[in-house]
């Protein structure tokens, strides 16, 4: 039911403080959980019951391969860096279709993680069958309980995000990122060297739902106004890097599928390798600027775009308190999301893009919950 919301998509965007809480319930345990809590042994840590039988095999693997399509692929892009950092294992990400086309070599020592909201996507499911044939350990990160991928994988973690009805994936995306990060925390639980970083991420997870609530409250009206200004454009470029590479890719997908405006998500490090030729004072640009290890490089990208007149039509999605980016606030449209730990910043930064794509579709009089030519679940290859 949509309740008081005009569309399922808007309802699902607004459900995120709750869906993220549900994703973490019983898995990310606070420092002061009650003594009767079943999770009392994991106070101040994480616990993933769905992986416990195979966690040893997972830890002993030689590499981790994420396999997914569409938005779910972008969540893998968002989760990869922390997985690499905390497990110190090589982590690759694969579009399920390309993974199958290449008949990617797989070994028994590999772990394949299949990420899917529906658990029924044909390419992802076929890739899972292939991985099983190769005897790799298979792990599902799925929202729909009882779905094919949930049933066929050796072990897994449900998103617990609740039903997602809108064709455009929103709350499943943010829950997928959380699950991948919680898996990384679980896998590195025994690593002494990682404890400080693990604690930092663990504690930030617990405060994230409140920051999502604040982001929605602060930015919905702003994004509606920006959608009104952008609605006649035929093209928008989105740039990001580091933890925001995923944000620019997912932001571009959301805008194109809902508004039918041509968009491209581009790694900011690639600007000089071609995309800069597209930049002039008429090209709308959205730049994601985190306050993290990539800040300096993102500012370089900002200067490159500015030098080609691209600042005339620029929206920056930045972080509150980032004085370097605030210097540009009189020249560009700047929206800021609250500050959290670097690897969770992408969960907050995608929210203005979900809102923007929603308001663009409404402003252009399009079908929000059922964009043309798309289906919620792609069950044919
Ligand atoms: O159900 P899945 O997560 O496997 O679906 C994969 C894609 O079809 C899906 O994420 C699609 O890209 C989104 N609905 C776009 O918003």
Coordinates of C-alpha atoms and ligand atoms in Angstrom, one line a residue:
X1 CA 0.0 0.0 0.0
X2 CA 1.2 3.5 -0.8
X3 CA -0.5 5.0 2.2
X4 CA -0.5 8.8 2.0
X5 CA 2.3 8.8 -0.7
X6 CA 1.4 9.5 -4.3
X7 CA 3.9 6.8 -5.6
X8 CA 5.5 3.7 -4.2
X9 CA 8.9 5.1 -5.1
X10 CA 8.5 8.1 -2.9
X11 CA 7.2 5.9 -0.1
X12 CA 10.2 3.6 -0.5
X13 CA 12.7 6.5 -0.5
X14 CA 11.1 7.7 2.8
X15 CA 11.1 4.2 4.3
X16 CA 14.9 4.1 4.3
X17 CA 15.5 5.1 7.9
X18 CA 13.4 2.2 8.8
X19 CA 14.6 -0.3 6.1
X20 CA 18.2 0.4 7.1
X21 CA 17.3 -0.2 10.8
X22 CA 15.6 -3.5 9.8
X23 CA 18.7 -4.5 7.8
X24 CA 20.9 -4.0 10.9
X25 CA 18.5 -5.5 13.5
X26 CA 20.2 -8.3 15.4
X27 CA 23.2 -7.9 13.2
X28 CA 24.9 -4.7 14.2
X29 CA 24.8 -4.9 17.9
X30 CA 25.0 -1.7 20.0
X31 CA 27.5 -1.5 22.9
X32 CA 24.6 -1.4 25.4
X33 CA 22.2 -4.1 24.1
X34 CA 20.1 -5.6 26.8
X35 CA 21.6 -8.6 28.7
X36 CA 18.7 -10.8 27.5
X37 CA 19.4 -9.9 24.0
X38 CA 20.1 -13.0 22.0
X39 CA 23.1 -11.1 20.5
X40 CA 24.6 -10.3 23.9
X41 CA 27.8 -12.1 22.9
X42 CA 28.3 -9.7 20.1
X43 CA 27.8 -6.4 21.9
X44 CA 29.6 -3.6 20.1
X45 CA 30.2 -5.9 17.1
X46 CA 28.3 -7.5 14.2
X47 CA 26.7 -10.9 13.9
X48 CA 25.4 -12.5 10.7
X49 CA 23.7 -15.8 11.5
X50 CA 23.2 -16.6 7.8
X51 CA 26.9 -16.8 7.3
X52 CA 28.0 -18.5 10.5
X53 CA 28.1 -22.1 9.1
X54 CA 30.4 -21.0 6.2
X55 CA 32.4 -18.1 7.7
X56 CA 35.6 -20.2 8.0
X57 CA 35.5 -21.1 4.3
X58 CA 34.7 -17.5 3.4
X59 CA 37.7 -16.3 5.3
X60 CA 40.0 -18.9 3.8
X61 CA 39.0 -18.0 0.3
X62 CA 41.6 -16.6 -2.2
X63 CA 39.4 -14.0 -3.7
X64 CA 35.8 -12.6 -3.6
X65 CA 33.8 -11.9 -6.7
X66 CA 30.6 -9.9 -6.5
X67 CA 28.1 -10.6 -9.3
X68 CA 25.0 -8.5 -10.0
X69 CA 23.1 -6.4 -12.5
X70 CA 21.9 -2.8 -12.6
X71 CA 21.4 -1.0 -9.3
X72 CA 22.6 -4.2 -7.4
X73 CA 25.8 -4.0 -9.4
X74 CA 26.3 -0.4 -8.2
X75 CA 25.9 -1.5 -4.6
X76 CA 28.8 -3.9 -5.2
X77 CA 30.8 -1.0 -6.5
X78 CA 30.0 0.9 -3.3
X79 CA 30.9 -2.1 -1.0
X80 CA 34.1 -3.3 -2.7
X81 CA 36.6 -0.8 -1.2
X82 CA 35.7 -1.7 2.4
X83 CA 35.6 -5.4 1.6
X84 CA 39.2 -5.1 0.2
X85 CA 40.4 -2.9 3.0
X86 CA 39.0 -5.1 5.9
X87 CA 39.6 -8.6 4.4
X88 CA 42.8 -7.8 2.5
X89 CA 41.5 -10.2 -0.2
X90 CA 41.3 -9.3 -3.9
X91 CA 37.7 -8.3 -4.6
X92 CA 36.3 -8.1 -8.1
X93 CA 32.9 -7.0 -9.3
X94 CA 31.2 -8.5 -12.3
X95 CA 28.1 -7.7 -14.3
X96 CA 26.4 -11.0 -14.4
X97 CA 25.8 -10.9 -18.2
X98 CA 29.5 -10.1 -18.9
X99 CA 30.7 -12.7 -16.3
X100 CA 28.7 -15.3 -18.3
X101 CA 29.7 -14.1 -21.7
X102 CA 33.4 -14.5 -20.7
X103 CA 32.9 -17.8 -19.0
X104 CA 35.1 -16.3 -16.3
X105 CA 37.6 -18.8 -14.8
X106 CA 36.4 -19.8 -11.3
X107 CA 38.0 -22.0 -8.7
X108 CA 37.0 -23.9 -5.6
X109 CA 38.9 -21.4 -3.5
X110 CA 36.7 -18.5 -4.8
X111 CA 33.7 -17.0 -3.1
X112 CA 31.0 -15.6 -5.4
X113 CA 28.5 -13.2 -3.8
X114 CA 25.3 -12.8 -5.8
X115 CA 23.5 -9.5 -5.0
X116 CA 19.9 -9.1 -6.1
X117 CA 16.8 -7.4 -4.8
X118 CA 14.4 -9.9 -6.4
X119 CA 16.6 -13.0 -6.3
X120 CA 15.2 -13.9 -9.7
X121 CA 17.3 -11.9 -12.2
X122 CA 18.0 -14.3 -15.0
X123 CA 21.6 -13.4 -15.6
X124 CA 22.5 -13.4 -11.9
X125 CA 20.7 -16.7 -11.4
X126 CA 22.5 -18.2 -14.4
X127 CA 25.8 -16.9 -13.1
X128 CA 25.0 -18.6 -9.8
X129 CA 24.4 -21.9 -11.5
X130 CA 27.7 -21.5 -13.3
X131 CA 29.6 -20.8 -10.0
X132 CA 28.1 -23.8 -8.4
X133 CA 29.3 -26.0 -11.3
X134 CA 32.8 -24.6 -10.7
X135 CA 32.4 -25.5 -7.0
X136 CA 33.0 -22.0 -5.8
X137 CA 31.4 -21.0 -2.4
X138 CA 28.2 -19.1 -3.3
X139 CA 26.7 -16.4 -1.1
X140 CA 23.4 -14.6 -1.6
X141 CA 22.6 -11.0 -0.7
X142 CA 18.9 -11.0 -1.5
X143 CA 15.8 -9.1 -0.4
X144 CA 13.0 -11.5 -1.4
X145 CA 12.9 -14.5 1.0
X146 CA 12.4 -17.8 -0.8
X147 CA 13.6 -16.5 -4.1
X148 CA 15.6 -18.7 -6.5
X149 CA 19.0 -17.0 -5.6
X150 CA 18.2 -17.2 -1.9
X151 CA 17.4 -20.9 -2.2
X152 CA 20.3 -22.0 -4.4
X153 CA 23.2 -20.2 -2.7
X154 CA 25.2 -22.1 0.0
X155 CA 24.6 -19.3 2.5
X156 CA 23.6 -15.7 2.6
X157 CA 22.1 -12.6 4.2
X158 CA 18.7 -11.2 3.5
X159 CA 18.3 -7.5 3.2
X160 CA 15.1 -7.4 5.3
X161 CA 14.3 -4.1 3.6
X162 CA 10.7 -4.9 3.1
X163 CA 8.9 -5.2 -0.2
X164 CA 10.1 -2.9 -3.0
X165 CA 7.3 -2.2 -5.5
X166 CA 8.6 0.7 -7.5
X167 CA 10.6 -0.5 -10.6
X168 CA 13.4 1.9 -9.6
X169 CA 15.3 0.4 -6.8
X170 CA 15.9 2.7 -3.9
X171 CA 15.7 1.2 -0.4
X172 CA 17.1 -2.1 -1.6
X173 CA 20.2 -0.3 -2.9
X174 CA 21.0 1.3 0.5
X175 CA 20.4 -1.9 2.3
X176 CA 22.6 -3.8 -0.1
X177 CA 25.5 -1.5 0.7
X178 CA 24.9 -2.0 4.4
X179 CA 24.9 -5.8 4.1
X180 CA 28.1 -5.8 2.1
X181 CA 29.8 -3.6 4.7
X182 CA 28.5 -5.7 7.6
X183 CA 29.9 -8.9 5.8
X184 CA 33.2 -7.1 5.6
X185 CA 33.1 -6.4 9.3
X186 CA 32.1 -10.0 10.1
X187 CA 35.0 -11.4 7.9
X188 CA 37.6 -9.2 9.7
X189 CA 36.3 -9.8 13.2
X190 CA 39.5 -11.6 14.2
X191 CA 41.9 -9.1 12.7
X192 CA 43.6 -7.2 15.5
X193 CA 45.0 -4.6 13.1
X194 CA 41.5 -3.7 11.8
X195 CA 39.7 -3.2 15.2
X196 CA 39.9 0.6 15.2
X197 CA 38.5 0.9 11.7
X198 CA 35.9 -1.7 12.4
X199 CA 34.7 0.2 15.5
X200 CA 34.5 3.4 13.6
X201 CA 32.3 1.8 10.9
X202 CA 30.2 -0.1 13.4
X203 CA 29.4 3.0 15.4
X204 CA 28.7 5.0 12.3
X205 CA 26.2 2.3 11.1
X206 CA 24.2 2.8 14.3
X207 CA 23.7 6.5 13.7
X208 CA 23.1 6.2 10.0
X209 CA 19.2 5.9 10.0
X210 CA 18.9 9.3 11.9
X211 CA 21.2 10.9 9.3
X212 CA 19.1 9.5 6.5
X213 CA 16.0 11.1 8.2
X214 CA 17.8 14.4 8.4
X215 CA 18.9 14.2 4.7
X216 CA 15.3 13.5 3.5
X217 CA 14.0 16.4 5.6
X218 CA 16.6 18.9 4.5
X219 CA 16.8 18.1 0.8
X220 CA 13.4 17.0 -0.6
X221 CA 12.2 20.5 -1.2
X222 CA 15.6 21.6 -2.6
X223 CA 15.7 18.6 -5.1
X224 CA 12.2 19.4 -6.2
X225 CA 13.3 22.9 -7.1
X226 CA 16.4 21.6 -8.9
X227 CA 14.3 19.1 -10.9
X228 CA 12.1 22.0 -12.1
X229 CA 15.2 23.7 -13.4
X230 CA 16.7 20.6 -15.0
X231 CA 13.6 19.1 -16.5
X232 CA 14.0 20.4 -20.0
X233 CA 17.6 19.2 -20.4
X234 CA 18.5 16.4 -22.8
X235 CA 21.7 15.3 -21.1
X236 CA 23.3 15.4 -17.6
X237 CA 26.8 14.2 -16.7
X238 CA 27.6 12.8 -13.2
X239 CA 31.1 12.6 -11.9
X240 CA 32.5 10.9 -8.7
X241 CA 35.4 8.8 -7.5
X242 CA 36.4 6.7 -4.5
X243 CA 33.3 5.9 -2.5
X244 CA 31.3 8.2 -4.8
X245 CA 32.1 6.3 -8.0
X246 CA 29.1 4.1 -7.2
X247 CA 27.0 7.2 -6.3
X248 CA 27.6 8.8 -9.7
X249 CA 26.8 5.5 -11.5
X250 CA 23.7 4.8 -9.5
X251 CA 22.6 8.5 -9.7
X252 CA 22.9 8.4 -13.5
X253 CA 20.9 5.2 -13.7
X254 CA 18.1 6.6 -11.5
X255 CA 17.8 9.7 -13.5
X256 CA 17.8 8.0 -16.9
X257 CA 15.3 5.3 -16.0
X258 CA 12.8 7.7 -14.4
X259 CA 13.1 10.9 -16.5
X260 CA 14.3 9.4 -19.8
X261 CA 17.0 12.2 -19.9
X262 CA 20.3 10.9 -21.2
X263 CA 22.8 10.6 -18.3
X264 CA 26.3 9.3 -17.9
X265 CA 28.0 8.3 -14.6
X266 CA 31.7 8.9 -15.1
X267 CA 34.7 8.2 -12.9
X268 CA 36.2 11.7 -12.2
X269 CA 39.7 10.3 -12.9
X270 CA 38.6 9.7 -16.5
X271 CA 37.7 13.3 -17.3
X272 CA 40.8 14.1 -19.3
X273 CA 40.5 10.8 -21.1
X274 CA 37.5 11.9 -23.2
X275 CA 34.5 13.2 -21.3
X276 CA 36.0 16.7 -20.8
X277 CA 35.2 17.3 -24.5
X278 CA 31.5 17.3 -23.6
X279 CA 31.8 20.1 -21.1
X280 CA 30.7 23.6 -21.9
X281 CA 28.5 26.2 -20.2
X282 CA 25.4 24.4 -21.4
X283 CA 26.1 20.9 -20.1
X284 CA 24.6 20.2 -16.7
X285 CA 27.1 18.5 -14.4
X286 CA 26.5 16.8 -11.1
X287 CA 29.7 16.3 -9.0
X288 CA 29.9 14.2 -5.9
X289 CA 32.5 15.6 -3.4
X290 CA 33.1 13.6 -0.3
X291 CA 35.4 14.8 2.5
X292 CA 37.7 11.8 2.2
X293 CA 41.0 10.5 0.8
X294 CA 39.8 11.6 -2.7
X295 CA 38.9 15.2 -1.8
X296 CA 42.0 16.7 -3.4
X297 CA 41.5 14.8 -6.7
X298 CA 37.8 15.7 -6.8
X299 CA 38.8 19.4 -6.4
X300 CA 41.1 18.9 -9.4
X301 CA 38.1 17.6 -11.4
X302 CA 36.1 20.6 -10.3
X303 CA 38.8 23.0 -11.6
X304 CA 39.0 21.1 -14.9
X305 CA 35.3 21.4 -15.4
X306 CA 35.2 25.0 -14.3
X307 CA 38.0 25.9 -16.8
X308 CA 35.6 24.7 -19.6
X309 CA 32.7 26.7 -18.4
X310 CA 31.0 23.7 -16.8
X311 CA 30.5 25.6 -13.5
X312 CA 27.6 27.5 -15.1
X313 CA 25.3 24.5 -14.8
X314 CA 26.8 22.6 -11.9
X315 CA 25.3 20.9 -8.9
X316 CA 27.7 19.7 -6.2
X317 CA 26.6 17.1 -3.7
X318 CA 29.0 17.7 -0.9
X319 CA 29.3 17.0 2.8
X320 CA 28.3 19.3 5.6
X321 CA 31.3 21.2 7.1
X322 CA 33.5 20.8 4.0
X323 CA 34.9 24.3 3.8
X324 CA 36.9 23.6 0.6
X325 CA 33.7 22.9 -1.3
X326 CA 31.7 25.6 0.5
X327 CA 34.0 28.1 -1.2
X328 CA 32.2 27.4 -4.4
X329 CA 28.7 27.9 -2.9
X330 CA 28.2 31.3 -4.6
X331 CA 29.1 29.9 -8.0
X332 CA 27.3 26.5 -8.1
X333 CA 24.2 24.9 -6.7
X334 CA 25.5 23.1 -3.6
X335 CA 23.5 20.5 -1.6
X336 CA 25.2 19.0 1.5
X337 CA 24.5 15.7 3.2
X338 CA 25.5 15.1 6.9
X339 CA 29.0 13.8 7.6
X340 CA 29.5 10.1 8.5
X341 CA 32.4 7.7 8.1
X342 CA 33.8 7.8 4.5
X343 CA 32.4 4.4 3.4
X344 CA 28.9 5.2 4.4
X345 CA 28.8 8.7 2.8
X346 CA 27.5 7.1 -0.4
X347 CA 24.3 6.0 1.4
X348 CA 23.6 9.6 2.3
X349 CA 24.7 11.1 -1.1
X350 CA 22.4 8.8 -3.2
X351 CA 19.3 10.2 -1.4
X352 CA 19.3 13.6 -3.2
X353 CA 19.7 11.7 -6.5
X354 CA 16.7 9.4 -5.7
X355 CA 14.7 12.5 -4.9
X356 CA 15.9 14.4 -8.0
X357 CA 15.0 11.5 -10.3
X358 CA 11.6 11.1 -8.6
X359 CA 10.8 14.9 -9.0
X360 CA 12.1 14.9 -12.6
X361 CA 9.7 12.1 -13.5
X362 CA 6.8 13.9 -11.8
X363 CA 7.8 17.2 -13.4
X364 CA 7.9 15.6 -16.9
X365 CA 4.6 13.9 -16.3
X366 CA 6.0 10.4 -16.5
X367 CA 5.0 7.1 -14.9
X368 CA 7.1 7.0 -11.7
X369 CA 6.5 3.5 -10.5
X370 CA 6.5 1.8 -14.0
X371 CA 9.0 3.6 -16.3
X372 CA 8.5 2.6 -20.0
X373 CA 10.0 -0.6 -21.2
X374 CA 11.3 -1.7 -17.7
X375 CA 10.1 -4.5 -15.4
X376 CA 10.8 -4.9 -11.7
X377 CA 12.3 -8.3 -12.2
X378 CA 14.2 -9.2 -15.4
X379 CA 13.6 -12.9 -15.7
X380 CA 14.8 -13.4 -19.2
X381 CA 18.4 -13.0 -20.5
Ligands
LIG1 O1 16.4 -7.8 -8.6 P1 17.8 -7.4 -9.0 O2 18.4 -6.5 -7.9 O3 18.6 -8.5 -9.4 O4 17.6 -6.5 -10.3 C1 18.7 -6.1 -11.0 C2 18.4 -4.9 -11.8 O5 17.4 -5.3 -12.8 C3 17.8 -3.8 -11.0 O6 18.7 -3.4 -10.0 C4 17.5 -2.5 -11.9 O7 18.7 -2.0 -12.4 C5 16.8 -1.5 -11.0 N1 15.4 -1.8 -10.9 C6 16.9 -0.1 -11.5 O8 16.4 0.8 -10.6

